[in-house]
Amino acid sequence: MKRRDLIMGASAGMLSGLVASARAVDLPTIRWRLASSYPKSLDTIYGAAELLAARLNRITEGKFQIRVFAGGEIVPGLQVLEAVEQGTVECGHTASYYYVGKNMAFAFDTCLPFGFNAREQNAWMYFGGGLQLMREFFKSYNLISFPGGNTGVQMGGWFRKEIKSLADLKGLKMRIPGIGGQILARLGAVPQTLAGGDIYPALERGAIDATEWVGPYDDEKLGFHKVAKNYYYPGWWEGGPQLSFYVNLKKWQELPDPYKAAFETAAAEANVTMLAEYDAKNPPALMRLVKQGVKLHPFPQDVMVAARQEAFKIYDEEAARNPAFQRIYGEWKKFRDASLQWMKLAEASYANFLYYTK
Ligand code: CA
């Protein structure tokens, strides 16, 4: 290398170093608190918020710091929405369908029974206008949302006795929250809402006949297989539930642009990573459960068909009385109908061949 090039190279390097440090000095140090709805024991879900915080820390060289709090540490797990809305915390990690009591339209941000799988949810959010519609809706709650993870299709849960047909749902006491519970109630079951820690003892002593949770990896840790051997699939009420990061709108607007970009990038990474982690951890967990005598059953067809029918009756009834729900539902349903036409061709036939043809 010629001497001149060396000097040029050295000064270019020095210059970019100066620019970098000048920019780093310009950007403020920001400390936020994030309230998660989840306990640390749900490591795959809780971990998405930790990933977000760790990435932001690295990207901004420690200037944008987010401290993550588990559910109940500073905010009760099911009050993350209110905490972000009121600015008690700057941001949160939660599932929007916890708040359907305020407005059923919240469900679109997570999932609706017989709705999208994880891929379709992402497609709708990022390219189908879903994120825009949800953000419009969330504005009146003073927040902006970011997709923040997905579990993939969940399992249908643990049943003390086998379910052979629709008639077996009569009087069945099942721990299942949200719209899934409403549907089961219409089919004769008695849905129960229990916090995570209360489910196992209730199932053990027969206070409930069944419970749903997530899938093999998370369910195994709670030990349901020790007291109910029948493990049903699929969890048709959660075909691709999305978790979300909420950010207080005013706090978001105050963020420097590079931090906004960093947040979007880290949230997108957390969104992808959670599903990948579940897809890697569920198969070995399922094998361990089966080795311990767990019996796998698909839900009977008449249960699935009746549940789907009730689900769409509920949506039509809600759309008739709730303008916010109606606005999003129309777009959601259009996207869903088109997606099903596509997914049933290449995706479904490829999957069916691989899974079932020897
Ligand atoms: Ca569930």
Coordinates of C-alpha atoms and ligand atoms in Angstrom, one line a residue:
M1 CA 0.0 0.0 0.0
K2 CA 1.3 3.5 -0.8
R3 CA 2.0 5.9 2.0
R4 CA -0.7 8.3 0.7
D5 CA -3.3 5.5 0.8
L6 CA -2.2 4.7 4.4
I7 CA -2.7 8.3 5.4
M8 CA -6.0 8.5 3.6
G9 CA -7.1 5.3 5.1
A10 CA -6.1 6.4 8.6
S11 CA -7.8 9.7 8.3
A12 CA -11.0 8.2 6.9
G13 CA -10.9 5.8 9.8
M14 CA -10.4 8.6 12.3
L15 CA -13.1 10.6 10.7
S16 CA -15.7 7.9 10.9
G17 CA -14.6 7.3 14.5
L18 CA -15.2 10.9 15.2
V19 CA -18.6 10.8 13.5
A20 CA -19.6 7.7 15.3
S21 CA -18.7 9.1 18.7
A22 CA -20.3 12.5 17.9
R23 CA -23.5 10.7 17.1
A24 CA -23.3 8.5 20.1
V25 CA -22.9 11.6 22.2
D26 CA -26.0 13.2 20.5
L27 CA -28.3 10.3 21.3
P28 CA -29.7 10.4 24.8
T29 CA -29.6 7.6 27.3
I30 CA -33.2 6.4 27.7
R31 CA -34.4 4.0 30.4
W32 CA -37.7 2.3 30.0
R33 CA -39.6 -0.2 32.1
L34 CA -41.4 -3.1 30.3
A35 CA -44.2 -4.9 32.1
S36 CA -44.7 -8.5 30.9
S37 CA -47.9 -10.4 31.4
Y38 CA -45.9 -13.6 31.9
P39 CA -44.0 -15.4 34.7
K40 CA -40.3 -16.2 34.0
S41 CA -41.2 -19.9 34.0
L42 CA -42.9 -19.4 30.6
D43 CA -39.4 -18.9 29.4
T44 CA -40.2 -19.0 25.7
I45 CA -42.8 -16.2 25.9
Y46 CA -41.2 -14.2 28.7
G47 CA -37.9 -14.5 26.9
A48 CA -39.2 -12.4 23.9
A49 CA -39.2 -9.3 26.1
E50 CA -35.7 -10.1 27.4
L51 CA -34.5 -10.6 23.8
L52 CA -35.9 -7.2 22.8
A53 CA -34.2 -5.5 25.7
A54 CA -30.8 -7.2 25.1
R55 CA -30.9 -6.3 21.3
L56 CA -31.7 -2.7 22.0
N57 CA -28.9 -2.5 24.5
R58 CA -26.4 -3.9 21.9
I59 CA -27.6 -1.9 18.9
T60 CA -27.5 1.4 20.8
E61 CA -24.3 0.6 22.7
G62 CA -26.2 0.6 26.0
K63 CA -28.0 3.9 25.5
F64 CA -31.5 2.6 25.2
Q65 CA -32.1 0.4 28.2
I66 CA -35.3 -1.5 28.9
R67 CA -35.8 -3.3 32.2
V68 CA -38.1 -6.2 32.0
F69 CA -40.5 -7.1 34.8
A70 CA -42.4 -10.4 35.0
G71 CA -46.2 -10.4 35.5
G72 CA -47.1 -9.2 38.9
E73 CA -43.7 -7.6 39.8
I74 CA -44.9 -4.0 39.1
V75 CA -48.1 -4.6 37.3
P76 CA -50.6 -7.5 37.5
G77 CA -50.2 -9.7 34.5
L78 CA -53.6 -8.9 33.0
Q79 CA -53.3 -5.2 33.5
V80 CA -50.4 -4.5 31.1
L81 CA -52.7 -2.6 28.7
E82 CA -53.9 -0.2 31.4
A83 CA -50.3 0.3 32.6
V84 CA -49.0 1.3 29.1
E85 CA -52.2 3.3 28.4
Q86 CA -51.7 5.4 31.5
G87 CA -47.9 5.6 31.2
T88 CA -47.2 3.8 34.5
V89 CA -44.7 1.9 32.3
E90 CA -43.4 3.0 28.9
C91 CA -44.0 -0.4 27.3
G92 CA -45.4 -3.9 27.8
H93 CA -45.4 -7.5 26.4
T94 CA -48.8 -9.1 26.5
A95 CA -51.5 -10.8 24.4
S96 CA -54.3 -8.5 23.3
Y97 CA -57.0 -11.0 23.7
Y98 CA -56.8 -10.7 27.5
Y99 CA -58.7 -7.4 27.0
V100 CA -61.7 -8.6 25.0
G101 CA -63.9 -7.7 28.0
K102 CA -63.2 -4.0 26.9
N103 CA -63.8 -4.7 23.3
M104 CA -63.8 -8.0 21.3
A105 CA -61.8 -6.2 18.6
F106 CA -58.7 -6.7 20.7
A107 CA -58.8 -10.4 19.7
F108 CA -57.7 -9.7 16.1
D109 CA -54.3 -8.7 17.4
T110 CA -53.8 -12.2 19.0
C111 CA -56.1 -14.7 17.3
L112 CA -59.7 -15.7 16.8
P113 CA -60.9 -19.3 17.1
F114 CA -60.7 -20.9 13.6
G115 CA -58.6 -17.9 12.4
F116 CA -55.1 -17.5 11.1
N117 CA -52.1 -19.8 11.7
A118 CA -48.9 -18.1 12.7
R119 CA -47.8 -17.5 9.1
E120 CA -51.1 -16.1 8.1
Q121 CA -51.1 -13.8 11.1
N122 CA -47.7 -12.4 10.1
A123 CA -48.8 -12.1 6.5
W124 CA -52.0 -10.2 7.5
M125 CA -50.1 -8.0 10.0
Y126 CA -47.1 -7.1 7.8
F127 CA -48.7 -7.1 4.3
G128 CA -52.4 -7.5 4.7
G129 CA -53.2 -4.2 6.4
G130 CA -53.6 -5.9 9.8
L131 CA -51.0 -3.9 11.7
Q132 CA -52.4 -0.7 10.3
L133 CA -56.0 -1.6 11.4
M134 CA -54.8 -2.7 14.8
R135 CA -52.8 0.5 15.4
E136 CA -55.7 2.6 14.4
F137 CA -57.8 0.7 17.0
F138 CA -55.1 1.0 19.7
K139 CA -54.7 4.8 19.2
S140 CA -57.7 5.3 21.5
Y141 CA -55.9 3.3 24.1
N142 CA -52.9 5.7 23.8
L143 CA -50.5 3.0 22.5
I144 CA -48.7 1.6 19.4
S145 CA -48.4 -2.1 19.0
F146 CA -45.7 -4.4 17.5
P147 CA -46.1 -8.1 16.8
G148 CA -43.9 -9.8 19.4
G149 CA -44.0 -13.6 19.1
N150 CA -46.2 -16.5 18.3
T151 CA -46.7 -19.9 19.8
G152 CA -47.9 -21.6 16.6
V153 CA -51.0 -23.8 16.8
Q154 CA -51.6 -24.7 20.4
M155 CA -52.8 -28.1 21.7
G156 CA -56.4 -28.6 22.7
G157 CA -55.4 -29.6 26.3
W158 CA -55.7 -32.2 28.9
F159 CA -58.9 -34.2 29.6
R160 CA -59.5 -36.6 32.5
K161 CA -61.9 -38.6 30.3
E162 CA -62.1 -39.2 26.6
I163 CA -64.3 -36.9 24.4
K164 CA -65.9 -39.2 21.8
S165 CA -68.5 -36.8 20.5
L166 CA -70.2 -33.5 21.0
A167 CA -72.5 -35.0 23.6
D168 CA -69.5 -35.5 25.9
L169 CA -69.0 -31.8 26.2
K170 CA -72.3 -31.5 28.2
G171 CA -71.4 -30.2 31.7
L172 CA -67.7 -30.6 31.1
K173 CA -65.8 -28.2 33.3
M174 CA -62.8 -26.9 31.4
R175 CA -60.3 -24.2 32.1
I176 CA -60.4 -22.2 28.9
P177 CA -60.5 -18.4 28.8
G178 CA -61.7 -16.0 26.2
I179 CA -63.8 -16.6 23.0
G180 CA -62.9 -20.3 23.0
G181 CA -64.6 -20.5 26.4
Q182 CA -67.7 -18.7 25.0
I183 CA -67.9 -21.2 22.2
L184 CA -67.6 -24.2 24.5
A185 CA -70.3 -22.7 26.7
R186 CA -72.7 -22.6 23.7
L187 CA -71.9 -26.3 23.1
G188 CA -72.9 -27.2 26.7
A189 CA -69.5 -27.1 28.5
V190 CA -68.8 -25.0 31.6
P191 CA -65.7 -22.8 30.9
Q192 CA -63.6 -21.8 33.9
T193 CA -61.0 -19.1 34.2
L194 CA -58.1 -20.1 36.5
A195 CA -54.7 -18.6 36.8
G196 CA -51.7 -20.7 35.8
G197 CA -50.8 -21.9 39.3
D198 CA -54.3 -22.9 40.2
I199 CA -54.9 -25.3 37.3
Y200 CA -53.0 -28.4 38.4
P201 CA -54.6 -28.8 41.8
A202 CA -58.1 -28.2 40.4
L203 CA -57.5 -30.8 37.7
E204 CA -55.9 -33.3 40.2
R205 CA -58.9 -33.2 42.6
G206 CA -61.4 -33.2 39.8
A207 CA -62.8 -29.7 40.4
I208 CA -62.3 -29.3 36.6
D209 CA -62.4 -32.1 34.0
A210 CA -60.1 -30.5 31.5
T211 CA -57.7 -27.7 30.9
E212 CA -55.9 -26.1 28.0
W213 CA -52.6 -24.4 28.3
V214 CA -50.1 -24.0 25.4
G215 CA -48.3 -27.0 23.9
P216 CA -46.0 -29.9 24.9
Y217 CA -43.0 -27.7 26.0
D218 CA -45.0 -25.5 28.4
D219 CA -47.6 -28.1 29.4
E220 CA -45.0 -30.6 30.4
K221 CA -43.5 -28.2 33.0
L222 CA -46.9 -27.9 34.7
G223 CA -47.3 -31.6 34.9
F224 CA -50.9 -32.0 33.7
H225 CA -50.0 -35.4 32.2
K226 CA -49.7 -36.8 35.7
V227 CA -53.4 -36.2 36.4
A228 CA -55.1 -36.3 33.0
K229 CA -53.8 -38.7 30.3
N230 CA -55.8 -37.6 27.3
Y231 CA -54.1 -34.9 25.3
Y232 CA -56.3 -33.4 22.6
Y233 CA -55.4 -31.5 19.4
P234 CA -55.7 -29.0 17.8
G235 CA -56.3 -26.0 20.0
W236 CA -58.8 -24.6 17.4
W237 CA -59.2 -21.5 19.6
E238 CA -55.5 -20.6 19.2
G239 CA -54.4 -21.4 15.7
G240 CA -51.6 -18.9 15.7
P241 CA -51.8 -16.6 18.7
Q242 CA -49.6 -13.5 18.5
L243 CA -48.0 -11.8 21.5
S244 CA -47.6 -8.1 21.2
F245 CA -45.3 -5.3 22.4
Y246 CA -47.3 -2.2 23.5
V247 CA -45.6 1.2 23.6
N248 CA -47.2 4.3 25.2
L249 CA -47.9 6.6 22.2
K250 CA -46.4 9.7 23.7
K251 CA -43.2 7.9 24.8
W252 CA -42.9 6.4 21.3
Q253 CA -43.2 9.8 19.7
E254 CA -40.5 11.2 21.9
L255 CA -38.0 8.5 20.9
P256 CA -35.1 9.5 18.5
D257 CA -35.6 8.0 15.1
P258 CA -32.6 5.6 15.4
Y259 CA -34.1 4.2 18.6
K260 CA -37.5 3.7 16.8
A261 CA -35.8 1.8 14.0
A262 CA -33.9 -0.3 16.6
F263 CA -37.1 -1.1 18.5
E264 CA -38.9 -2.2 15.3
T265 CA -35.9 -4.4 14.4
A266 CA -35.6 -6.0 17.8
A267 CA -39.4 -6.6 18.0
A268 CA -39.4 -8.2 14.6
E269 CA -36.6 -10.5 15.7
A270 CA -38.5 -11.4 18.9
N271 CA -41.6 -12.1 16.8
V272 CA -39.7 -14.6 14.6
T273 CA -37.6 -16.2 17.4
M274 CA -40.4 -17.2 19.6
L275 CA -42.1 -19.4 17.0
A276 CA -38.7 -20.9 16.0
E277 CA -38.0 -21.8 19.6
Y278 CA -41.4 -23.4 20.1
D279 CA -41.0 -25.4 16.9
A280 CA -37.6 -26.7 18.1
K281 CA -38.7 -27.4 21.7
N282 CA -42.2 -28.9 21.2
P283 CA -41.2 -32.1 19.3
P284 CA -38.8 -33.5 22.0
A285 CA -41.3 -32.5 24.8
L286 CA -44.1 -34.3 23.0
M287 CA -42.0 -37.5 22.7
R288 CA -41.2 -37.4 26.4
L289 CA -44.9 -37.0 27.2
V290 CA -45.9 -39.9 25.0
K291 CA -43.2 -42.1 26.6
Q292 CA -44.9 -41.4 30.0
G293 CA -48.2 -42.9 28.7
V294 CA -50.0 -39.8 27.4
K295 CA -52.7 -40.6 24.9
L296 CA -53.0 -38.3 21.9
H297 CA -56.5 -37.7 20.4
P298 CA -57.8 -35.5 17.7
F299 CA -61.0 -33.7 18.7
P300 CA -64.0 -35.5 17.1
Q301 CA -65.1 -34.0 13.8
D302 CA -68.6 -33.1 15.1
V303 CA -67.0 -31.1 17.9
M304 CA -64.8 -29.2 15.4
V305 CA -67.6 -28.5 13.0
A306 CA -70.0 -27.3 15.7
A307 CA -67.4 -25.1 17.3
R308 CA -66.5 -23.4 14.0
Q309 CA -70.2 -22.8 13.4
E310 CA -70.7 -21.1 16.8
A311 CA -67.4 -19.1 16.4
F312 CA -68.7 -17.4 13.2
K313 CA -72.1 -16.9 14.8
I314 CA -70.4 -15.0 17.6
Y315 CA -68.4 -12.9 15.1
D316 CA -71.5 -12.0 13.1
E317 CA -73.4 -11.1 16.3
E318 CA -70.5 -9.0 17.5
A319 CA -70.0 -7.3 14.1
A320 CA -73.7 -6.3 14.1
R321 CA -73.3 -4.3 17.4
N322 CA -69.7 -3.3 17.6
P323 CA -68.4 -0.9 14.8
A324 CA -64.7 -1.4 15.8
F325 CA -65.1 -5.1 15.5
Q326 CA -67.0 -4.9 12.3
R327 CA -64.4 -2.7 10.6
I328 CA -61.5 -5.1 11.3
Y329 CA -63.6 -8.2 10.9
G330 CA -64.5 -7.4 7.3
E331 CA -60.9 -7.0 6.3
W332 CA -59.7 -10.0 8.4
K333 CA -62.3 -12.3 6.8
K334 CA -61.5 -11.2 3.3
F335 CA -57.8 -11.9 3.9
R336 CA -58.6 -15.2 5.6
D337 CA -60.8 -16.5 2.7
A338 CA -58.1 -15.7 0.1
S339 CA -55.4 -17.2 2.3
L340 CA -57.3 -20.5 2.8
Q341 CA -57.6 -20.9 -1.0
W342 CA -53.9 -20.6 -1.4
M343 CA -52.7 -22.5 1.7
K344 CA -54.9 -25.5 0.9
L345 CA -53.0 -26.1 -2.3
A346 CA -49.2 -26.3 -2.1
E347 CA -48.8 -26.0 1.7
A348 CA -51.5 -28.4 2.7
S349 CA -50.8 -31.1 0.1
Y350 CA -47.0 -31.0 0.8
A351 CA -47.7 -31.3 4.6
N352 CA -50.3 -34.1 4.1
F353 CA -48.0 -36.1 1.9
L354 CA -45.0 -35.8 4.3
Y355 CA -47.0 -36.5 7.5
Y356 CA -49.2 -39.3 6.3
T357 CA -47.8 -41.1 3.3
K358 CA -45.2 -43.8 3.9
Ligands
CA1 CA -53.9 -21.7 25.3

